[in-house]
Coordinates of C-alpha atoms in Angstrom, one line a residue:
M1 CA 115.6 166.3 241.2
E2 CA 113.4 163.6 242.4
Q3 CA 111.6 163.8 244.7
R4 CA 110.7 162.2 248.2
P5 CA 108.1 160.2 249.6
L6 CA 107.6 162.4 253.1
D7 CA 107.8 159.0 255.2
H8 CA 111.2 158.1 253.6
K9 CA 112.8 158.4 257.1
S10 CA 114.6 154.9 258.9
A11 CA 111.3 153.1 260.5
S12 CA 109.0 155.5 258.8
E13 CA 107.8 157.8 261.7
S14 CA 108.1 161.3 262.4
P15 CA 110.8 162.6 263.9
S16 CA 108.8 163.6 266.8
S17 CA 107.3 160.0 267.7
V18 CA 111.5 159.2 267.8
Y19 CA 113.5 161.3 268.7
Q20 CA 114.2 161.4 272.3
G21 CA 117.2 163.2 272.0
P22 CA 120.7 162.1 271.3
E23 CA 121.7 158.9 273.0
V24 CA 124.4 159.2 275.2
K25 CA 126.3 155.4 275.3
D26 CA 129.3 154.7 277.8
D27 CA 132.5 153.2 276.0
M28 CA 132.0 149.9 277.3
S29 CA 128.4 149.7 275.4
L30 CA 129.7 151.8 272.7
E31 CA 132.8 148.6 272.3
K32 CA 129.8 145.9 272.5
E33 CA 127.9 147.8 269.4
F34 CA 131.0 147.8 267.5
P35 CA 133.3 144.9 268.3
T36 CA 136.7 144.6 266.7
H37 CA 136.0 141.1 265.1
L38 CA 133.2 142.4 263.2
A39 CA 134.6 145.9 262.1
I40 CA 135.7 146.7 259.3
V41 CA 139.5 148.8 258.9
D42 CA 141.2 149.7 255.8
S43 CA 142.2 146.6 254.9
D44 CA 138.8 145.2 253.6
L45 CA 137.9 147.3 251.9
H46 CA 138.5 147.7 247.9
D47 CA 138.8 151.4 246.1
L48 CA 135.5 152.0 244.2
E49 CA 135.8 152.0 240.6
P50 CA 137.1 155.7 239.5
A51 CA 133.1 155.8 236.9
L52 CA 131.0 154.4 240.4
D53 CA 133.0 157.0 242.8
R54 CA 132.0 159.7 239.9
A55 CA 128.9 158.9 239.7
I56 CA 128.2 159.1 243.2
T57 CA 130.6 162.8 243.2
R58 CA 127.1 163.7 240.5
K59 CA 124.3 163.3 242.3
F60 CA 125.6 164.5 245.5
D61 CA 127.0 167.6 244.1
L62 CA 123.1 167.8 241.9
H63 CA 121.0 166.6 244.8
V64 CA 122.3 168.0 248.0
V65 CA 124.8 170.9 247.8
P66 CA 121.9 173.4 245.6
W67 CA 119.6 173.3 248.3
L68 CA 122.6 174.0 250.6
F69 CA 122.9 177.2 248.5
G70 CA 119.7 178.2 248.9
L71 CA 120.0 178.0 252.5
W72 CA 122.8 179.4 252.9
L73 CA 121.4 182.7 250.7
L74 CA 118.3 182.9 252.8
A75 CA 120.0 183.1 255.1
F76 CA 123.0 185.3 254.8
I77 CA 120.3 187.9 253.3
D78 CA 118.2 187.5 256.1
R79 CA 120.4 188.3 258.2
S80 CA 122.2 191.0 256.3
N81 CA 119.0 193.1 255.6
I82 CA 118.8 194.7 259.0
G83 CA 122.3 196.8 257.4
N84 CA 119.6 197.8 253.9
A85 CA 116.9 199.0 255.9
K86 CA 119.0 201.0 257.8
I87 CA 120.1 203.3 255.3
D88 CA 115.5 203.5 254.4
G89 CA 115.0 204.8 257.3
L90 CA 115.0 201.6 260.2
T91 CA 116.0 203.9 262.3
T92 CA 114.5 207.2 262.1
D93 CA 111.5 205.2 262.4
L94 CA 112.2 203.2 265.4
K95 CA 113.9 206.0 266.4
L96 CA 117.1 204.2 267.3
G97 CA 120.1 206.8 268.7
G98 CA 123.6 206.5 269.8
N99 CA 124.6 202.5 269.6
T100 CA 121.3 200.9 270.0
F101 CA 120.6 199.7 266.9
N102 CA 124.4 198.3 267.2
I103 CA 122.8 196.3 270.2
A104 CA 120.5 195.4 268.0
L105 CA 123.5 193.7 266.4
A106 CA 124.6 192.3 269.0
L107 CA 122.0 190.3 270.9
F108 CA 121.7 188.3 267.4
Y109 CA 124.6 186.2 268.3
V110 CA 123.4 185.8 271.7
P111 CA 121.3 182.8 271.3
Y112 CA 123.0 181.9 268.2
I113 CA 125.7 181.7 270.2
L114 CA 124.3 178.9 272.4
V115 CA 122.5 176.8 270.4
D116 CA 125.6 175.7 268.5
I117 CA 126.7 172.4 270.0
P118 CA 123.5 171.0 270.9
S119 CA 122.0 171.3 267.8
N120 CA 125.1 169.2 265.9
W121 CA 124.1 166.4 268.1
F122 CA 120.5 166.5 267.5
L123 CA 120.9 166.7 263.9
K124 CA 121.8 163.1 263.0
A125 CA 118.8 162.2 265.9
V126 CA 116.3 163.9 264.3
G127 CA 117.1 163.6 260.0
A128 CA 118.8 166.8 258.7
G129 CA 116.3 166.2 255.7
Y130 CA 114.0 167.6 258.1
Y131 CA 115.8 169.6 261.2
L132 CA 117.8 172.5 258.3
P133 CA 114.3 172.7 256.5
G134 CA 112.9 173.6 259.9
L135 CA 114.8 176.0 261.0
I136 CA 114.8 178.2 258.1
I137 CA 111.0 178.4 258.1
G138 CA 111.0 179.1 261.5
W139 CA 113.6 182.3 261.1
G140 CA 111.6 183.4 257.7
I141 CA 108.4 183.6 259.8
I142 CA 110.4 185.8 262.4
G143 CA 112.1 187.6 259.9
M144 CA 108.7 188.8 258.0
C145 CA 107.7 189.5 261.1
M146 CA 110.7 191.9 261.8
G147 CA 108.8 194.1 259.0
F148 CA 106.1 195.4 262.1
V149 CA 108.3 196.0 264.7
K150 CA 107.1 199.2 266.1
S151 CA 109.7 199.5 269.1
F152 CA 114.0 198.9 269.7
A153 CA 112.2 195.8 271.5
G154 CA 110.2 195.0 268.9
L155 CA 112.9 194.7 266.6
V156 CA 114.9 193.1 269.6
V157 CA 112.7 190.2 270.6
C158 CA 112.9 189.9 266.6
R159 CA 116.7 189.6 266.2
C160 CA 117.0 187.5 270.0
L161 CA 114.4 185.1 267.8
L162 CA 116.3 184.6 264.4
G163 CA 119.8 184.1 265.9
F164 CA 117.9 181.6 267.6
F165 CA 117.1 179.5 264.7
E166 CA 120.3 180.7 261.7
G167 CA 122.3 179.3 265.1
G168 CA 122.5 175.4 264.3
L169 CA 122.6 176.2 260.4
L170 CA 126.0 176.7 259.6
G171 CA 127.4 173.9 261.5
G172 CA 124.9 171.9 260.8
M173 CA 125.5 172.4 257.0
I174 CA 129.2 171.6 257.3
L175 CA 128.2 168.5 258.8
Y176 CA 126.5 166.8 257.3
L177 CA 128.6 167.7 253.7
S178 CA 130.9 165.5 255.9
M179 CA 128.0 163.3 255.9
F180 CA 128.3 162.6 251.9
Y181 CA 131.7 163.5 251.3
Q182 CA 136.1 163.0 251.7
R183 CA 137.4 164.8 253.1
H184 CA 139.3 166.4 250.0
Q185 CA 136.3 166.9 248.7
L186 CA 134.7 169.1 251.2
I187 CA 135.9 172.3 250.6
F188 CA 135.1 172.9 247.7
R189 CA 131.8 171.5 248.1
M190 CA 131.6 173.5 251.7
G191 CA 132.8 177.1 248.4
L192 CA 129.4 175.8 246.0
F193 CA 127.4 176.6 248.8
Y194 CA 129.5 179.6 251.1
C195 CA 129.3 181.4 247.9
A196 CA 126.3 182.6 248.5
A197 CA 126.9 185.1 251.3
P198 CA 129.1 187.9 248.7
L199 CA 125.7 187.0 246.4
S200 CA 123.8 187.4 249.0
G201 CA 125.4 191.3 249.5
A202 CA 124.9 191.8 245.2
F203 CA 120.9 190.3 245.3
G204 CA 120.0 191.7 248.7
G205 CA 121.8 195.3 247.9
L206 CA 119.4 195.0 244.1
L207 CA 116.4 193.1 246.0
A208 CA 116.5 195.7 249.1
T209 CA 116.6 198.7 246.1
G210 CA 113.3 197.8 245.5
L211 CA 111.6 196.2 248.4
A212 CA 112.2 199.6 249.8
E213 CA 110.3 201.5 247.4
I214 CA 106.9 199.4 248.0
N215 CA 104.5 202.0 249.9
H216 CA 101.2 199.8 251.1
G217 CA 99.0 199.3 253.3
G218 CA 100.3 201.8 256.1
L219 CA 104.2 199.8 255.7
N220 CA 106.4 202.5 253.9
G221 CA 110.1 201.2 252.3
W222 CA 112.2 199.6 254.5
P223 CA 109.5 196.8 256.4
W224 CA 108.6 195.6 252.8
I225 CA 112.3 194.4 252.6
F226 CA 111.9 192.3 255.7
I227 CA 108.2 191.4 255.2
V228 CA 109.0 190.2 251.4
E229 CA 112.4 187.8 252.3
G230 CA 110.6 186.6 254.9
V231 CA 108.2 185.1 252.6
I232 CA 110.3 183.7 250.4
T233 CA 112.5 182.2 252.5
I234 CA 109.1 180.2 254.4
L235 CA 108.3 178.9 250.7
F236 CA 112.0 177.5 250.6
G237 CA 112.0 176.1 253.6
V238 CA 109.0 174.1 252.9
L239 CA 110.3 173.4 249.4
T240 CA 113.3 171.5 251.0
I241 CA 111.9 169.0 253.5
F242 CA 110.3 166.9 249.9
F243 CA 114.5 167.0 248.4
L244 CA 116.2 167.1 251.2
P245 CA 118.4 163.6 251.6
D246 CA 119.1 162.1 255.9
T247 CA 121.8 160.6 254.9
P248 CA 123.8 158.6 251.6
A249 CA 121.6 155.4 253.1
T250 CA 118.2 157.2 252.8
S251 CA 118.7 159.4 249.2
K252 CA 116.1 157.9 247.2
F253 CA 118.6 159.6 243.7
L254 CA 121.3 156.8 244.3
T255 CA 121.3 153.7 242.7
E256 CA 121.6 150.2 245.9
E257 CA 125.8 149.5 244.1
E258 CA 125.8 153.7 244.8
R259 CA 125.2 153.6 248.5
E260 CA 127.4 150.7 248.9
G261 CA 130.3 153.0 247.4
A262 CA 129.3 155.9 249.0
L263 CA 129.4 154.3 252.5
R264 CA 132.4 152.0 251.3
R265 CA 134.3 155.4 250.5
L266 CA 133.3 157.5 253.6
K267 CA 135.5 154.8 255.7
L268 CA 138.1 154.3 253.7
D269 CA 138.9 157.7 254.3
G270 CA 138.5 157.8 257.7
H271 CA 141.8 156.1 258.4
G272 CA 140.6 153.6 261.1
A273 CA 138.7 156.8 262.7
T274 CA 135.3 154.9 263.3
V275 CA 134.3 151.4 262.8
A276 CA 131.1 152.0 262.0
T277 CA 129.9 151.7 258.1
D278 CA 127.1 154.5 258.4
V279 CA 127.2 157.3 260.0
A280 CA 123.7 156.6 261.4
H281 CA 125.1 153.6 263.7
E282 CA 127.4 155.9 265.7
K283 CA 126.4 156.9 269.3
F284 CA 126.6 159.4 271.2
S285 CA 129.5 159.7 274.0
W286 CA 130.9 161.8 276.9
Q287 CA 134.2 160.5 275.2
W288 CA 133.9 162.3 272.0
V289 CA 132.7 165.0 273.6
R290 CA 136.2 165.4 275.1
M291 CA 138.2 164.8 272.7
A292 CA 136.6 167.1 270.7
V293 CA 137.1 170.0 273.2
F294 CA 140.5 169.2 274.2
N295 CA 141.9 168.2 270.7
V296 CA 144.7 171.6 269.5
N297 CA 143.1 172.0 265.9
T298 CA 139.7 172.8 267.7
V299 CA 141.5 175.8 270.0
L300 CA 143.3 177.2 266.9
C301 CA 140.9 176.6 264.6
S302 CA 137.6 178.2 266.6
L303 CA 141.3 181.7 267.9
N304 CA 141.1 181.0 264.0
F305 CA 137.7 181.4 263.2
F306 CA 137.4 184.5 265.8
A307 CA 139.8 186.4 264.1
I308 CA 138.4 186.1 261.4
I309 CA 134.6 186.6 261.2
T310 CA 135.7 190.3 262.8
P311 CA 136.0 191.5 259.5
I312 CA 133.8 189.5 257.6
Y313 CA 130.4 190.0 259.9
S314 CA 131.7 193.5 260.4
F315 CA 131.8 194.2 256.1
S316 CA 128.6 192.6 255.4
L317 CA 126.5 194.5 257.9
F318 CA 128.1 197.6 257.1
L319 CA 129.2 198.0 253.4
P320 CA 125.9 200.0 252.5
T321 CA 127.2 202.7 255.4
I322 CA 130.9 202.2 254.4
I323 CA 129.9 203.0 250.3
S324 CA 127.2 205.4 252.3
S325 CA 129.7 207.6 253.6
L326 CA 132.2 207.9 250.2
G327 CA 129.5 210.2 249.0
Y328 CA 127.1 208.6 247.3
T329 CA 123.2 209.0 247.9
R330 CA 121.0 206.1 249.0
I331 CA 119.9 204.0 246.1
T332 CA 123.5 204.7 244.2
A333 CA 125.0 202.7 247.7
Q334 CA 122.9 200.2 247.8
L335 CA 123.3 199.2 244.3
F336 CA 126.6 199.7 244.3
T337 CA 126.7 196.6 247.1
V338 CA 126.1 194.6 244.3
P339 CA 130.0 194.8 241.9
P340 CA 131.9 193.9 244.9
N341 CA 130.1 190.8 246.1
A342 CA 129.3 189.7 243.3
V343 CA 133.0 189.8 241.9
A344 CA 133.7 187.8 245.8
F345 CA 130.9 184.9 244.9
F346 CA 133.6 183.9 242.1
A347 CA 136.1 184.2 244.2
V348 CA 135.0 181.5 246.7
I349 CA 134.3 178.7 244.6
L350 CA 138.2 179.7 243.3
G351 CA 139.3 179.8 246.8
C352 CA 137.7 176.9 247.7
Y353 CA 138.4 174.3 244.1
T354 CA 142.2 175.4 245.2
S355 CA 141.5 174.1 248.7
D356 CA 140.7 170.8 247.9
K357 CA 142.7 170.5 244.5
F358 CA 145.8 170.6 246.9
K359 CA 144.7 169.8 249.6
A360 CA 145.8 172.5 251.2
R361 CA 144.1 175.1 254.6
G362 CA 146.2 177.4 255.7
P363 CA 148.5 178.1 252.6
I364 CA 144.9 179.4 251.1
M365 CA 143.6 181.1 254.0
I366 CA 147.3 183.3 254.5
I367 CA 147.0 184.6 250.9
G368 CA 143.3 185.6 251.3
C369 CA 144.1 187.6 254.8
G370 CA 147.3 189.2 253.0
V371 CA 145.2 190.9 250.1
A372 CA 142.2 191.5 252.5
I373 CA 144.4 193.5 254.2
V374 CA 145.7 195.3 251.3
G375 CA 142.1 196.9 250.9
Y376 CA 141.7 197.6 254.1
I377 CA 144.4 199.8 254.1
M378 CA 142.8 201.6 251.1
L379 CA 139.9 201.9 252.6
L380 CA 142.3 204.0 255.0
A381 CA 145.1 205.8 252.9
A382 CA 142.9 206.5 250.4
K383 CA 141.2 210.3 250.0
R384 CA 139.8 209.7 246.3
P385 CA 136.1 207.8 247.0
A386 CA 136.8 205.7 243.8
V387 CA 140.0 204.4 245.1
Q388 CA 137.8 203.4 249.1
Y389 CA 135.9 201.8 246.8
G390 CA 138.0 199.7 244.4
G391 CA 139.4 198.5 248.3
T392 CA 135.3 197.3 249.0
F393 CA 136.5 195.2 245.9
L394 CA 140.4 193.9 248.0
V395 CA 138.2 193.0 251.0
A396 CA 135.8 191.3 249.3
A397 CA 136.5 189.8 246.2
G398 CA 140.2 188.6 244.2
E399 CA 142.0 185.3 243.8
D400 CA 141.9 184.5 247.5
R401 CA 139.9 186.8 250.2
I402 CA 138.4 187.4 252.8
F403 CA 134.9 185.0 251.9
P404 CA 137.4 182.0 250.7
S405 CA 139.4 181.8 254.2
S406 CA 135.8 181.3 256.1
P407 CA 134.6 177.9 254.7
A408 CA 138.8 177.0 254.7
V409 CA 139.0 177.6 258.6
M410 CA 135.6 175.5 259.0
G411 CA 136.7 172.8 256.3
W412 CA 140.5 172.4 258.0
L413 CA 138.6 172.2 261.2
A414 CA 136.3 169.3 259.9
N415 CA 139.0 167.3 257.7
N416 CA 140.9 167.4 261.8
L417 CA 138.6 165.2 263.6
A418 CA 137.0 161.9 263.4
P419 CA 134.0 160.4 264.2
H420 CA 130.7 162.2 263.8
Y421 CA 130.1 163.6 267.2
V422 CA 133.5 164.7 267.6
R423 CA 133.5 166.3 264.0
A424 CA 129.9 167.5 265.4
T425 CA 131.1 168.8 268.5
G426 CA 134.2 170.4 267.2
L427 CA 132.2 172.9 265.1
G428 CA 129.3 173.6 266.8
L429 CA 132.3 174.8 270.0
Q430 CA 134.4 176.3 266.6
I431 CA 131.5 178.3 265.1
A432 CA 130.0 179.2 268.9
W433 CA 133.0 180.6 270.1
A434 CA 133.6 182.5 266.7
N435 CA 130.9 183.5 267.2
C436 CA 131.7 185.4 269.7
A437 CA 133.9 187.9 267.7
A438 CA 130.2 189.2 266.2
F439 CA 130.4 191.9 269.6
I440 CA 133.5 193.1 268.3
A441 CA 132.1 193.6 264.7
T442 CA 128.9 195.1 265.6
F443 CA 130.7 197.5 267.3
T444 CA 133.7 198.4 264.9
Y445 CA 131.2 201.0 262.6
V446 CA 129.4 202.9 264.7
S447 CA 127.9 206.5 263.3
S448 CA 130.8 208.8 266.1
D449 CA 132.9 207.5 263.8
A450 CA 132.2 207.6 260.7
P451 CA 132.9 209.4 257.8
R452 CA 136.4 207.6 257.7
Y453 CA 135.5 204.0 260.1
V454 CA 139.2 204.6 261.7
T455 CA 139.3 202.5 264.3
G456 CA 136.8 200.0 262.5
H457 CA 139.2 199.3 259.7
C458 CA 142.0 199.3 261.5
I459 CA 140.5 196.2 264.4
N460 CA 140.0 194.3 261.3
I461 CA 143.4 194.4 260.3
G462 CA 144.6 193.0 263.5
M463 CA 142.1 190.2 262.9
L464 CA 143.5 188.9 259.8
A465 CA 147.0 189.8 261.4
L466 CA 146.2 187.3 263.7
S467 CA 144.4 184.6 261.9
I468 CA 148.2 184.7 259.6
A469 CA 149.7 184.4 262.5
L470 CA 147.5 180.9 263.7
S471 CA 147.2 179.3 260.7
I472 CA 151.1 179.1 260.4
I473 CA 150.9 177.7 264.4
T474 CA 148.4 175.7 262.7
I475 CA 149.9 174.2 259.8
L476 CA 153.3 173.9 261.9
Y477 CA 151.7 171.4 264.7
V478 CA 150.5 169.7 261.4
K479 CA 153.2 169.1 260.2
V480 CA 155.7 167.8 263.2
E481 CA 152.0 165.5 264.2
N482 CA 151.6 163.8 261.1
G483 CA 155.3 162.5 261.0
K484 CA 155.0 161.6 264.7
R485 CA 152.5 159.0 262.9
T486 CA 154.4 158.0 260.5
R487 CA 157.5 157.5 261.7
G488 CA 155.2 155.2 264.2
E489 CA 155.3 157.3 267.5
R490 CA 152.0 157.5 267.8
D491 CA 151.4 153.4 267.7
D492 CA 150.8 152.7 270.9
R493 CA 147.3 154.0 271.0
L494 CA 146.6 151.0 268.8
A495 CA 146.9 148.9 272.4
S496 CA 145.8 151.1 274.7
G497 CA 142.9 149.8 274.3
S498 CA 139.1 149.6 271.7
Q499 CA 140.8 151.0 268.4
G500 CA 137.1 152.2 267.5
M501 CA 137.3 154.6 270.0
L502 CA 140.6 156.8 268.5
G503 CA 138.6 158.8 266.3
S504 CA 141.1 160.4 264.9
R505 CA 143.9 160.2 267.1
H506 CA 144.0 156.6 265.0
P507 CA 148.1 156.8 264.1
N508 CA 146.8 156.1 260.6
F509 CA 145.0 159.3 260.6
K510 CA 146.8 162.1 258.4
Y511 CA 145.6 165.4 259.2
T512 CA 145.3 167.9 256.8
I513 CA 147.0 171.2 256.2

């Protein structure tokens, strides 16, 4: 990977010297910014040569995706390692009784939710190449500090600060990828970094097993899980600053022809949603915010993600506890979290590849959620620990599963919103709303319900059924709306004002199912 100089940003200035918050433009100023006689429309553009298109995609895959994979891997490890620390003695040492542990988990999501939308607005203004690594450095420092907490209050403060830094990451990474890839290339690339979520369960379980055996400096066991993993996160964040580009236009690893081609293919893929030829030229407008908030896709996909995130969060946080309740010892329970997550790693890649291959999001989610329901039924109905353990594989992994459903529903919304600030607002709202499910997820598996955890499993089954219903409704809506646009029933929008302000409402813009 080619190293980039620190002054690669525009105007060769540091972000702090140029950033004054998102620049707000009203509708009239936006029309002046992009007058229609200067706008590049689809008819002015030509498809890229296949060889050039492949070269651009290959370079993005090599120079962008691996860094996002590392960011998300460390984010999920740092977020869920508290589950490993719990069975290694955290609750005993901090004297956490009743539901106090669950409260500490839930409070993480308060700042996490609040920062989602504004964080997406700031991403482009600050520069993603600095902003995303800055987030990981911040939460790495906080994660390390969790190894030194001595009380419930200290744990709560650290968890809240961790949520503040992690809140903007997921939406920021999806928004960032949409600045490089075409819509139907997006889900597979999301899968290439999102597969780090189940992998973190496998890798984190192995790492936690070893770190919990350290006894040094008055710290015994679980504190070392936070300290060592926090230091690793900080170092990776510093390294990422030197390599992650802001936009295709600032990517040093592209030739001039490839930079122009990357911008041109994104313009073609927009189908009239924007008149800007480079995402760096798009300006903030409250009209984009309104367009995102009152979009049917935003509402349905946000509710759908809410339904999906409940079993995902509860599963990742409480898998060690669930396996321990089957009668396995502490170390065995840690190690037994590895196989389900390792298989799910490949399931995410396969599910997301299939989604892009067939340009379909909803059907992938329906299949995945259906099989995950079978896994929870096995956990509920089976009496033998081996069969129940097999159910965790069905929940976490398989051909199409619950983990692939998460990038699918986020990518579904990202595909159906445009341009940049509409997508930024919609994704931020979707992730903020969905993460409200964490207040359910962190209380689905309570100690009083052990060892069967009937309530938790039933809640997750209900949420997965809700996701299936919402996916069907969204597919039907998209098909009806695309049909109207194909028949010309939305062409009146072209005469209602500047085409540059239509965004994803443009008649030529077709939604993804």
